[in-house]
Structures are given as C-alpha cells and as structure tokens.
Amino acid sequence: MTTPLAAKIAREYGTPAAVIDMDRVERNIARIQAACDAAGVANRPHIKTHKSPLLAAMQIKAGAKGITCQKLGEAEVMADAGIDDILISYNLIGEEKMARLGALQGKANMTVACDNSVVVAGLPQAAAASGRPLSVVVECDTGRKRAGVETPAEAIALAREIAASKGLKFAGFMLYPTETGWAEAQKFFDEALAGVRAHGLDATMVSTGGSPNMKNVGKLKGATEHRPGTYIYNDRMQVAAGVASWDDCALSVYSTVVSRAGPDRGILDAGSKTLTSDTGGLEGHGLILEHPEAKIARFAEEHGFLDLTRSNTRPNVGDVVRIVPNHVCVVVNMMDEVVMVRGDEILGTLPVAARGKLR
C-alpha cells in the first residue's frame, strides 16, 4: 500500500528518496537540548549525521554551544556558513591539512582532538598560519578500542606535550565511553585530571559522546559537554539502543517495489548505494514501515532483496514503501539532497552540503 504522500514524492522526485519529517526533526532537537540542559552539560551536536548548515543552525538556535565535525571538509562547510565554534574530533595529519586548519582557525574558534605525538607535532603549523593559539583536547579510549590514548598516564604525558608546544593550548579531554562503561571512564578521567593539575594544567573542556549514550548524559562528574549526532534523525540502531522510539525516527527512505518474481521474494530500487551494507549488528538492512515482518535480506548495488517468508502482508510491484535505515548517517552521506516534509505537505529539498567531505 502506498500512502498519498509517498505517491506524491515518487511523482515529483522519484525513488529512492531520503525524506525528513521536519516536525520530528524539531522535536528531536528540542528533546536532546532539554536533556543536556537538565544534566548541566552543554550540547555540542555532531553534524556527521545531517551534514547541513541549516540544521546545524537550528541546533545552535535551540541552545547548542557549538558543533562537532569529524573531518576538516565538514568543518569548512560549516565555517563558511557562519558557524564559529567547532570541534574536530579526529586526528589531523599532514601539511595539506595543517594549511586548511590554519585557514579555518582564522575564521572560526577551532578545537581539535589528538591521541599521539605525531599529530601534536604538526598542529603548531596550523596555529602559526592562523596567528592565534589553537585549542587541543586529548582523546581518551574508555573502552571502544577505536582511537584515543589507552591509559591516564599517556593522557597526562600528551597534555603536557601539547602545553609545551608553541601556539597550542591544552583544553581538556574528549571521551566516548561505551554505554555500560561510565564507571571505568570516570576512573580514567579522574586520574588523568589529577595528573594534569599536578603539572599546573586544567581541563576546561571535557567532552563526552554520543547519541547512544543519551541515557548516560551527565553521569561523568566533571563533564562540560556532550556530543550527540544521530539523534536529529535517529534510526534502527538508536531504537535498538533504547534511546529513541519509532516516532522519533525523522528520516525514511522511500523506495519502490520493482519486482515480485516469486511469492516470498521481491526487489526494491534501494540497494547498497542507498541503504548501505552497514547492518549495525541488526538483522536485515532496515525496517519497512508498511511491512514490518518483511526482511531486506541482502543487496546488490541497486537491488534490495526482499525476504517475505515471515511477512503477513506482501507488497505489489509499484508500491512505494518507507524504510527506516539501520544507520542513517551513512545513508545521508550518499544523498545530494533530502526531501523535507511536514505532515502531508512537501516543503522542498535540503542540500546535504557536506556530503562526501571525507578529508
């Protein structure tokens, strides 16, 4: 069954199309801002999910302190749009990136993260180019085994190295605890903080993340801010993590059933180039709202393979269905634009301005 709105979007824009419900977007922005306010920490949303200066400006207008970007290219787009308080939560290496960071620091208040001496050694070049000090936080690994120093002793040593580097200012710590690892993160942070204070330094910025940890926001004593990102749209992963409901999922992929070659199978026009092969540890590749028992079992590039064996209802060829993706951030990065709706009204399209900014 195709809803009237889905039929209209298919006629005007074609499928597959990423569609955002602006009422839900605004509710999500307000809800998470209120949660950060109640916890006594600033909200510094990660724009990797929406990659839109317009939505970032909405988050700031609602009370966010600034924004988080993962890559320089994202930060350049946001700074060009007038956003002037930006954390880049990623190690930056190389002369090309230092030149770009220096130019950014000349137009916005930048903070960057690091977890090793190679990164620290390059950052003074950016500070010199901008003509003013560059704030640097030490990224700490508190259980995810991704990036970050692994011990408080390493965090203290790197903080001292930053403080001793010309043009750099040690600003504090950045953490991304696991959802169940906040007690261990507190122990790590307390030891690191005591260590830097013993050397005459202090952590004015203590940043925690992300959306899956909204149920833990404010639990780290001494935290000054939180970095949620996915919350603005939400997805199957956030619902599975217990930090969002289906009514909080603001982005759906509208896709047409283009084949029903067998009674228990079908093909969507949304494949791996639309919904991505990132399962997020979940079964299947998205929830079809009209047929929740159906399974998007696998992909080709432009084919989504439907397994209908457990589905009580079966779509017909030509039906336009709405899919809540497993991992919305990756879906958005493959779109040039998203379609904005409010209720049954189409508002127009929103460019994904920082799409593809991977360096």
mmCIF file of C-alpha atoms in Angstrom:
data_model
loop_
_atom_site.group_PDB
_atom_site.id
_atom_site.type_symbol
_atom_site.label_atom_id
_atom_site.label_comp_id
_atom_site.label_asym_id
_atom_site.label_seq_id
_atom_site.Cartn_x
_atom_site.Cartn_y
_atom_site.Cartn_z
ATOM 1 C CA MET A 1 0.000 0.000 0.000
ATOM 2 C CA THR A 2 1.365 3.428 -0.994
ATOM 3 C CA THR A 3 0.477 6.422 1.174
ATOM 4 C CA PRO A 4 -0.692 9.602 -0.610
ATOM 5 C CA LEU A 5 2.477 11.420 0.470
ATOM 6 C CA ALA A 6 4.685 8.587 -0.793
ATOM 7 C CA ALA A 7 2.883 8.634 -4.126
ATOM 8 C CA LYS A 8 3.385 12.388 -4.409
ATOM 9 C CA ILE A 9 7.097 12.179 -3.561
ATOM 10 C CA ALA A 10 7.560 9.398 -6.112
ATOM 11 C CA ARG A 11 5.850 11.520 -8.775
ATOM 12 C CA GLU A 12 7.793 14.696 -8.009
ATOM 13 C CA TYR A 13 11.236 13.355 -7.085
ATOM 14 C CA GLY A 14 11.341 9.672 -7.973
ATOM 15 C CA THR A 15 12.659 6.900 -5.751
ATOM 16 C CA PRO A 16 14.728 6.048 -3.867
ATOM 17 C CA ALA A 17 14.459 9.298 -1.932
ATOM 18 C CA ALA A 18 15.531 10.251 1.583
ATOM 19 C CA VAL A 19 12.691 12.114 3.278
ATOM 20 C CA ILE A 20 12.890 14.005 6.573
ATOM 21 C CA ASP A 21 9.897 14.871 8.727
ATOM 22 C CA MET A 22 10.614 18.386 9.978
ATOM 23 C CA ASP A 23 8.163 18.106 12.863
ATOM 24 C CA ARG A 24 10.156 15.139 14.166
ATOM 25 C CA VAL A 25 13.464 16.860 13.464
ATOM 26 C CA GLU A 26 12.388 19.847 15.562
ATOM 27 C CA ARG A 27 11.097 17.611 18.364
ATOM 28 C CA ASN A 28 14.366 15.672 18.415
ATOM 29 C CA ILE A 29 16.413 18.877 18.570
ATOM 30 C CA ALA A 30 14.301 20.207 21.449
ATOM 31 C CA ARG A 31 14.262 16.895 23.332
ATOM 32 C CA ILE A 32 18.021 16.376 23.351
ATOM 33 C CA GLN A 33 18.748 20.025 24.116
ATOM 34 C CA ALA A 34 16.410 19.779 27.113
ATOM 35 C CA ALA A 35 18.150 16.578 28.262
ATOM 36 C CA CYS A 36 21.581 18.234 28.093
ATOM 37 C CA ASP A 37 20.278 21.323 29.883
ATOM 38 C CA ALA A 38 18.764 19.163 32.628
ATOM 39 C CA ALA A 39 22.057 17.288 33.029
ATOM 40 C CA GLY A 40 24.000 20.535 33.303
ATOM 41 C CA VAL A 41 26.220 19.932 30.278
ATOM 42 C CA ALA A 42 26.476 21.888 27.036
ATOM 43 C CA ASN A 43 25.204 20.289 23.854
ATOM 44 C CA ARG A 44 27.770 20.125 21.024
ATOM 45 C CA PRO A 45 25.946 18.139 18.335
ATOM 46 C CA HIS A 46 27.892 16.115 15.788
ATOM 47 C CA ILE A 47 26.916 17.182 12.278
ATOM 48 C CA LYS A 48 28.158 13.959 10.628
ATOM 49 C CA THR A 49 24.544 12.762 10.608
ATOM 50 C CA HIS A 50 22.835 15.586 8.733
ATOM 51 C CA LYS A 51 25.797 17.453 7.146
ATOM 52 C CA SER A 52 23.593 20.525 6.759
ATOM 53 C CA PRO A 53 24.429 24.096 7.854
ATOM 54 C CA LEU A 54 20.703 24.853 8.072
ATOM 55 C CA LEU A 55 20.088 22.032 10.546
ATOM 56 C CA ALA A 56 23.253 22.910 12.485
ATOM 57 C CA ALA A 57 21.979 26.473 12.787
ATOM 58 C CA MET A 58 18.658 25.129 14.092
ATOM 59 C CA GLN A 59 20.535 23.135 16.746
ATOM 60 C CA ILE A 60 22.518 26.203 17.801
ATOM 61 C CA LYS A 61 19.399 28.368 17.893
ATOM 62 C CA ALA A 62 17.812 25.782 20.201
ATOM 63 C CA GLY A 63 20.727 26.164 22.625
ATOM 64 C CA ALA A 64 23.676 24.103 21.374
ATOM 65 C CA LYS A 65 27.084 25.502 22.365
ATOM 66 C CA GLY A 66 28.712 24.782 19.015
ATOM 67 C CA ILE A 67 29.146 21.768 16.757
ATOM 68 C CA THR A 68 31.332 18.709 16.292
ATOM 69 C CA CYS A 69 32.762 17.685 12.925
ATOM 70 C CA GLN A 70 34.688 14.542 12.115
ATOM 71 C CA LYS A 71 36.607 15.872 9.134
ATOM 72 C CA LEU A 72 38.100 19.178 8.014
ATOM 73 C CA GLY A 73 35.893 19.265 4.925
ATOM 74 C CA GLU A 74 32.778 19.215 7.076
ATOM 75 C CA ALA A 75 34.164 21.989 9.277
ATOM 76 C CA GLU A 76 34.997 24.119 6.233
ATOM 77 C CA VAL A 77 31.391 23.897 5.009
ATOM 78 C CA MET A 78 30.062 24.830 8.447
ATOM 79 C CA ALA A 79 32.508 27.707 8.979
ATOM 80 C CA ASP A 80 31.669 29.108 5.543
ATOM 81 C CA ALA A 81 28.031 29.158 6.707
ATOM 82 C CA GLY A 82 28.966 31.300 9.721
ATOM 83 C CA ILE A 83 29.255 28.702 12.486
ATOM 84 C CA ASP A 84 32.172 29.774 14.677
ATOM 85 C CA ASP A 85 32.599 27.212 17.494
ATOM 86 C CA ILE A 86 33.766 23.902 16.034
ATOM 87 C CA LEU A 87 35.406 20.790 17.485
ATOM 88 C CA ILE A 88 37.066 18.400 15.048
ATOM 89 C CA SER A 89 37.001 15.083 16.885
ATOM 90 C CA TYR A 90 39.608 13.366 14.741
ATOM 91 C CA ASN A 91 43.384 13.147 14.382
ATOM 92 C CA LEU A 92 44.609 15.509 11.643
ATOM 93 C CA ILE A 93 47.929 14.730 9.973
ATOM 94 C CA GLY A 94 49.913 16.262 7.123
ATOM 95 C CA GLU A 95 50.921 19.656 5.768
ATOM 96 C CA GLU A 96 47.874 19.942 3.490
ATOM 97 C CA LYS A 97 45.532 19.529 6.445
ATOM 98 C CA MET A 98 47.546 21.913 8.612
ATOM 99 C CA ALA A 99 47.254 24.635 5.980
ATOM 100 C CA ARG A 100 43.493 24.136 5.799
ATOM 101 C CA LEU A 101 43.177 24.025 9.590
ATOM 102 C CA GLY A 102 45.135 27.261 9.872
ATOM 103 C CA ALA A 103 42.765 28.936 7.426
ATOM 104 C CA LEU A 104 39.782 27.638 9.393
ATOM 105 C CA GLN A 105 41.246 28.866 12.671
ATOM 106 C CA GLY A 106 41.434 32.281 11.055
ATOM 107 C CA LYS A 107 37.638 32.439 10.649
ATOM 108 C CA ALA A 108 36.231 30.281 13.493
ATOM 109 C CA ASN A 109 37.091 29.197 17.023
ATOM 110 C CA MET A 110 38.532 25.749 16.450
ATOM 111 C CA THR A 111 39.344 22.905 18.829
ATOM 112 C CA VAL A 112 40.936 19.699 17.594
ATOM 113 C CA ALA A 113 41.427 16.275 19.159
ATOM 114 C CA CYS A 114 44.583 14.181 19.172
ATOM 115 C CA ASP A 115 45.849 10.945 20.672
ATOM 116 C CA ASN A 116 49.515 10.843 19.651
ATOM 117 C CA SER A 117 52.708 12.865 19.360
ATOM 118 C CA VAL A 118 52.794 12.825 15.561
ATOM 119 C CA VAL A 119 49.547 14.819 15.476
ATOM 120 C CA VAL A 120 50.756 17.230 18.159
ATOM 121 C CA ALA A 121 53.989 17.878 16.249
ATOM 122 C CA GLY A 122 52.078 19.087 13.195
ATOM 123 C CA LEU A 123 49.500 21.325 14.872
ATOM 124 C CA PRO A 124 51.801 24.327 15.585
ATOM 125 C CA GLN A 125 51.950 24.864 11.819
ATOM 126 C CA ALA A 126 48.189 25.495 11.784
ATOM 127 C CA ALA A 127 48.392 27.757 14.825
ATOM 128 C CA ALA A 128 51.178 29.811 13.232
ATOM 129 C CA ALA A 129 49.203 30.175 9.998
ATOM 130 C CA SER A 130 46.186 31.490 11.890
ATOM 131 C CA GLY A 131 48.171 33.820 14.115
ATOM 132 C CA ARG A 132 46.453 32.699 17.312
ATOM 133 C CA PRO A 133 46.576 29.759 19.753
ATOM 134 C CA LEU A 134 44.899 26.503 18.773
ATOM 135 C CA SER A 135 42.952 24.595 21.437
ATOM 136 C CA VAL A 136 43.653 20.859 21.621
ATOM 137 C CA VAL A 137 41.921 18.101 23.595
ATOM 138 C CA VAL A 138 43.351 14.672 24.308
ATOM 139 C CA GLU A 139 41.173 11.841 23.036
ATOM 140 C CA CYS A 140 40.900 9.045 25.594
ATOM 141 C CA ASP A 141 39.969 5.458 24.856
ATOM 142 C CA THR A 142 37.490 4.423 27.539
ATOM 143 C CA GLY A 143 36.514 1.035 26.144
ATOM 144 C CA ARG A 144 35.640 1.299 22.442
ATOM 145 C CA LYS A 145 39.162 0.447 21.242
ATOM 146 C CA ARG A 146 38.879 2.842 18.340
ATOM 147 C CA ALA A 147 41.103 5.902 18.800
ATOM 148 C CA GLY A 148 42.373 7.508 21.988
ATOM 149 C CA VAL A 149 45.188 7.065 24.473
ATOM 150 C CA GLU A 150 44.698 3.916 26.496
ATOM 151 C CA THR A 151 45.933 4.987 29.927
ATOM 152 C CA PRO A 152 45.663 8.084 32.140
ATOM 153 C CA ALA A 153 49.462 8.261 32.195
ATOM 154 C CA GLU A 154 49.521 8.598 28.402
ATOM 155 C CA ALA A 155 46.802 11.264 28.594
ATOM 156 C CA ILE A 156 48.815 13.266 31.116
ATOM 157 C CA ALA A 157 52.010 12.999 29.066
ATOM 158 C CA LEU A 158 50.249 14.099 25.872
ATOM 159 C CA ALA A 159 48.576 17.014 27.656
ATOM 160 C CA ARG A 160 51.990 18.216 28.842
ATOM 161 C CA GLU A 161 53.345 17.838 25.299
ATOM 162 C CA ILE A 162 50.503 19.967 23.935
ATOM 163 C CA ALA A 163 51.005 22.648 26.559
ATOM 164 C CA ALA A 164 54.733 22.797 25.790
ATOM 165 C CA SER A 165 54.163 23.199 22.026
ATOM 166 C CA LYS A 166 54.336 26.683 20.539
ATOM 167 C CA GLY A 167 50.916 28.031 19.604
ATOM 168 C CA LEU A 168 48.969 25.181 21.222
ATOM 169 C CA LYS A 169 46.716 25.304 24.266
ATOM 170 C CA PHE A 170 45.768 22.187 26.202
ATOM 171 C CA ALA A 171 41.986 22.457 26.506
ATOM 172 C CA GLY A 172 40.948 19.185 28.131
ATOM 173 C CA PHE A 173 39.769 15.699 27.303
ATOM 174 C CA MET A 174 37.430 14.015 24.834
ATOM 175 C CA LEU A 175 35.817 10.667 25.724
ATOM 176 C CA TYR A 176 33.326 8.302 24.145
ATOM 177 C CA PRO A 177 32.540 5.716 26.839
ATOM 178 C CA THR A 178 30.727 2.517 25.993
ATOM 179 C CA GLU A 179 27.098 2.532 27.061
ATOM 180 C CA THR A 180 27.945 0.400 30.119
ATOM 181 C CA GLY A 181 31.451 1.695 30.794
ATOM 182 C CA TRP A 182 30.875 5.012 32.528
ATOM 183 C CA ALA A 183 32.245 3.949 35.894
ATOM 184 C CA GLU A 184 35.515 2.938 34.232
ATOM 185 C CA ALA A 185 35.504 6.197 32.234
ATOM 186 C CA GLN A 186 35.104 8.160 35.468
ATOM 187 C CA LYS A 187 38.099 6.412 36.991
ATOM 188 C CA PHE A 188 40.191 7.111 33.880
ATOM 189 C CA PHE A 189 39.164 10.758 33.774
ATOM 190 C CA ASP A 190 39.677 11.388 37.497
ATOM 191 C CA GLU A 191 43.224 10.042 37.314
ATOM 192 C CA ALA A 192 44.042 11.997 34.153
ATOM 193 C CA LEU A 193 42.588 15.212 35.576
ATOM 194 C CA ALA A 194 44.530 14.886 38.819
ATOM 195 C CA GLY A 195 47.672 14.257 36.818
ATOM 196 C CA VAL A 196 47.402 17.336 34.609
ATOM 197 C CA ARG A 197 46.504 19.501 37.582
ATOM 198 C CA ALA A 198 49.616 18.290 39.336
ATOM 199 C CA HIS A 199 51.568 19.803 36.429
ATOM 200 C CA GLY A 200 49.772 23.142 36.566
ATOM 201 C CA LEU A 201 47.284 22.415 33.792
ATOM 202 C CA ASP A 202 43.498 22.106 33.874
ATOM 203 C CA ALA A 203 40.739 20.661 31.697
ATOM 204 C CA THR A 204 38.254 23.394 30.864
ATOM 205 C CA MET A 205 36.639 21.210 28.191
ATOM 206 C CA VAL A 206 35.566 17.652 28.985
ATOM 207 C CA SER A 207 33.526 16.284 26.107
ATOM 208 C CA THR A 208 31.537 13.038 26.151
ATOM 209 C CA GLY A 209 29.565 11.331 23.347
ATOM 210 C CA GLY A 210 27.297 10.328 21.618
ATOM 211 C CA SER A 211 23.599 9.607 20.854
ATOM 212 C CA PRO A 212 23.632 6.007 22.173
ATOM 213 C CA ASN A 213 24.824 7.466 25.495
ATOM 214 C CA MET A 214 21.967 9.943 25.931
ATOM 215 C CA LYS A 215 20.671 7.787 28.769
ATOM 216 C CA ASN A 216 24.044 8.402 30.457
ATOM 217 C CA VAL A 217 24.384 12.116 29.706
ATOM 218 C CA GLY A 218 25.730 13.997 32.709
ATOM 219 C CA LYS A 219 26.888 10.850 34.516
ATOM 220 C CA LEU A 220 30.567 11.695 34.152
ATOM 221 C CA LYS A 221 31.384 14.029 37.032
ATOM 222 C CA GLY A 222 33.365 16.905 35.577
ATOM 223 C CA ALA A 223 31.975 16.674 32.028
ATOM 224 C CA THR A 224 31.293 20.054 30.440
ATOM 225 C CA GLU A 225 29.585 18.970 27.219
ATOM 226 C CA HIS A 226 28.126 16.063 25.240
ATOM 227 C CA ARG A 227 28.421 15.230 21.526
ATOM 228 C CA PRO A 228 25.258 13.507 20.244
ATOM 229 C CA GLY A 229 24.769 13.303 16.490
ATOM 230 C CA THR A 230 22.354 10.660 15.230
ATOM 231 C CA TYR A 231 19.548 11.909 17.473
ATOM 232 C CA ILE A 232 18.404 14.528 14.971
ATOM 233 C CA TYR A 233 17.145 11.758 12.636
ATOM 234 C CA ASN A 234 17.521 8.510 14.635
ATOM 235 C CA ASP A 235 17.478 5.032 13.070
ATOM 236 C CA ARG A 236 17.058 1.334 13.869
ATOM 237 C CA MET A 237 20.308 1.319 15.841
ATOM 238 C CA GLN A 238 19.125 4.106 18.147
ATOM 239 C CA VAL A 239 15.795 2.361 18.698
ATOM 240 C CA ALA A 240 17.660 -0.877 19.476
ATOM 241 C CA ALA A 241 19.879 1.036 21.927
ATOM 242 C CA GLY A 242 16.777 2.262 23.762
ATOM 243 C CA VAL A 243 17.425 5.977 23.229
ATOM 244 C CA ALA A 244 14.744 6.584 20.574
ATOM 245 C CA SER A 245 11.314 5.304 19.576
ATOM 246 C CA TRP A 246 9.971 4.708 16.090
ATOM 247 C CA ASP A 247 8.122 8.021 16.413
ATOM 248 C CA ASP A 248 11.498 9.725 16.888
ATOM 249 C CA CYS A 249 12.817 8.422 13.541
ATOM 250 C CA ALA A 250 12.699 11.500 11.326
ATOM 251 C CA LEU A 251 14.290 10.135 8.141
ATOM 252 C CA SER A 252 12.835 7.418 5.951
ATOM 253 C CA VAL A 253 13.986 6.149 2.585
ATOM 254 C CA TYR A 254 11.083 5.977 0.145
ATOM 255 C CA SER A 255 11.633 3.048 -2.213
ATOM 256 C CA THR A 256 9.600 1.398 -4.973
ATOM 257 C CA VAL A 257 8.981 -2.347 -5.255
ATOM 258 C CA VAL A 258 10.159 -3.059 -8.804
ATOM 259 C CA SER A 259 9.883 -6.854 -8.901
ATOM 260 C CA ARG A 260 7.918 -9.691 -7.298
ATOM 261 C CA ALA A 261 9.324 -12.607 -9.242
ATOM 262 C CA GLY A 262 8.313 -15.095 -6.545
ATOM 263 C CA PRO A 263 5.635 -15.244 -3.821
ATOM 264 C CA ASP A 264 8.177 -14.965 -0.998
ATOM 265 C CA ARG A 265 10.592 -12.503 -2.533
ATOM 266 C CA GLY A 266 10.798 -9.109 -4.175
ATOM 267 C CA ILE A 267 13.168 -6.359 -5.227
ATOM 268 C CA LEU A 268 13.358 -2.746 -4.045
ATOM 269 C CA ASP A 269 15.007 0.026 -6.055
ATOM 270 C CA ALA A 270 17.136 0.821 -2.978
ATOM 271 C CA GLY A 271 20.305 -1.255 -2.807
ATOM 272 C CA SER A 272 23.703 -0.881 -1.172
ATOM 273 C CA LYS A 273 24.226 2.514 -2.835
ATOM 274 C CA THR A 274 21.178 3.821 -0.947
ATOM 275 C CA LEU A 275 20.693 1.933 2.315
ATOM 276 C CA THR A 276 24.354 0.828 2.749
ATOM 277 C CA SER A 277 25.602 -2.585 3.788
ATOM 278 C CA ASP A 278 26.267 -1.392 7.368
ATOM 279 C CA THR A 279 23.906 -3.591 9.414
ATOM 280 C CA GLY A 280 24.829 -2.063 12.769
ATOM 281 C CA GLY A 281 24.647 -5.583 14.168
ATOM 282 C CA LEU A 282 20.936 -5.865 13.341
ATOM 283 C CA GLU A 283 19.102 -8.432 11.251
ATOM 284 C CA GLY A 284 18.322 -7.143 7.792
ATOM 285 C CA HIS A 285 19.018 -3.697 6.371
ATOM 286 C CA GLY A 286 16.109 -1.559 7.522
ATOM 287 C CA LEU A 287 12.552 -1.598 8.826
ATOM 288 C CA ILE A 288 9.811 -1.345 6.192
ATOM 289 C CA LEU A 289 7.073 0.554 7.989
ATOM 290 C CA GLU A 290 4.252 -0.821 5.820
ATOM 291 C CA HIS A 291 5.514 -4.415 6.134
ATOM 292 C CA PRO A 292 7.475 -4.704 9.400
ATOM 293 C CA GLU A 293 7.769 -8.508 9.185
ATOM 294 C CA ALA A 294 9.434 -8.293 5.780
ATOM 295 C CA LYS A 295 13.209 -8.516 5.710
ATOM 296 C CA ILE A 296 15.599 -6.608 3.470
ATOM 297 C CA ALA A 297 17.878 -9.604 3.389
ATOM 298 C CA ARG A 298 20.733 -8.562 1.123
ATOM 299 C CA PHE A 299 21.851 -6.101 -1.532
ATOM 300 C CA ALA A 300 23.244 -5.606 -4.958
ATOM 301 C CA GLU A 301 24.249 -2.045 -5.774
ATOM 302 C CA GLU A 302 20.759 -1.015 -6.960
ATOM 303 C CA HIS A 303 18.724 -4.001 -5.746
ATOM 304 C CA GLY A 304 17.297 -4.555 -2.267
ATOM 305 C CA PHE A 305 16.384 -8.247 -1.912
ATOM 306 C CA LEU A 306 13.133 -8.721 -0.009
ATOM 307 C CA ASP A 307 12.514 -11.870 2.010
ATOM 308 C CA LEU A 308 8.747 -12.051 2.566
ATOM 309 C CA THR A 309 8.537 -15.506 4.129
ATOM 310 C CA ARG A 310 7.612 -14.097 7.556
ATOM 311 C CA SER A 311 5.509 -11.207 6.283
ATOM 312 C CA ASN A 312 1.745 -11.265 6.856
ATOM 313 C CA THR A 313 1.301 -8.715 4.069
ATOM 314 C CA ARG A 314 3.003 -8.639 0.704
ATOM 315 C CA PRO A 315 3.769 -5.518 -1.356
ATOM 316 C CA ASN A 316 2.855 -5.319 -5.006
ATOM 317 C CA VAL A 317 5.007 -4.164 -7.885
ATOM 318 C CA GLY A 318 4.782 -0.376 -7.984
ATOM 319 C CA ASP A 319 4.146 0.068 -4.252
ATOM 320 C CA VAL A 320 6.229 2.814 -2.626
ATOM 321 C CA VAL A 321 7.348 1.808 0.868
ATOM 322 C CA ARG A 322 9.053 3.752 3.659
ATOM 323 C CA ILE A 323 12.213 2.318 5.201
ATOM 324 C CA VAL A 324 13.836 3.312 8.486
ATOM 325 C CA PRO A 325 17.533 2.582 7.825
ATOM 326 C CA ASN A 326 19.809 0.764 10.228
ATOM 327 C CA HIS A 327 22.466 3.508 10.213
ATOM 328 C CA VAL A 328 21.146 6.839 8.998
ATOM 329 C CA CYS A 329 24.478 8.712 8.970
ATOM 330 C CA VAL A 330 25.872 6.565 6.169
ATOM 331 C CA VAL A 331 22.636 6.825 4.174
ATOM 332 C CA VAL A 332 22.653 10.630 4.284
ATOM 333 C CA ASN A 333 26.249 10.800 3.075
ATOM 334 C CA MET A 334 25.182 9.109 -0.167
ATOM 335 C CA MET A 335 22.474 11.707 -0.898
ATOM 336 C CA ASP A 336 22.904 15.038 -2.679
ATOM 337 C CA GLU A 337 19.694 16.230 -1.056
ATOM 338 C CA VAL A 338 16.877 15.150 1.237
ATOM 339 C CA VAL A 339 13.193 15.944 0.780
ATOM 340 C CA MET A 340 11.629 17.909 3.650
ATOM 341 C CA VAL A 341 8.013 17.274 4.646
ATOM 342 C CA ARG A 342 5.712 18.490 7.372
ATOM 343 C CA GLY A 343 2.661 16.317 7.826
ATOM 344 C CA ASP A 344 1.423 15.561 4.305
ATOM 345 C CA GLU A 345 2.979 18.720 2.842
ATOM 346 C CA ILE A 346 6.200 18.668 0.839
ATOM 347 C CA LEU A 347 8.354 21.669 1.813
ATOM 348 C CA GLY A 348 11.079 21.179 -0.784
ATOM 349 C CA THR A 349 14.604 19.795 -0.768
ATOM 350 C CA LEU A 350 17.561 20.412 1.544
ATOM 351 C CA PRO A 351 21.085 20.035 0.119
ATOM 352 C CA VAL A 352 23.430 17.701 2.008
ATOM 353 C CA ALA A 353 26.079 20.401 1.834
ATOM 354 C CA ALA A 354 28.925 18.471 3.494
ATOM 355 C CA ARG A 355 28.218 15.248 1.610
ATOM 356 C CA GLY A 356 31.372 13.386 0.659
ATOM 357 C CA LYS A 357 33.642 15.608 2.760
ATOM 358 C CA LEU A 358 35.827 12.711 3.839
ATOM 359 C CA ARG A 359 39.130 14.528 4.198
#
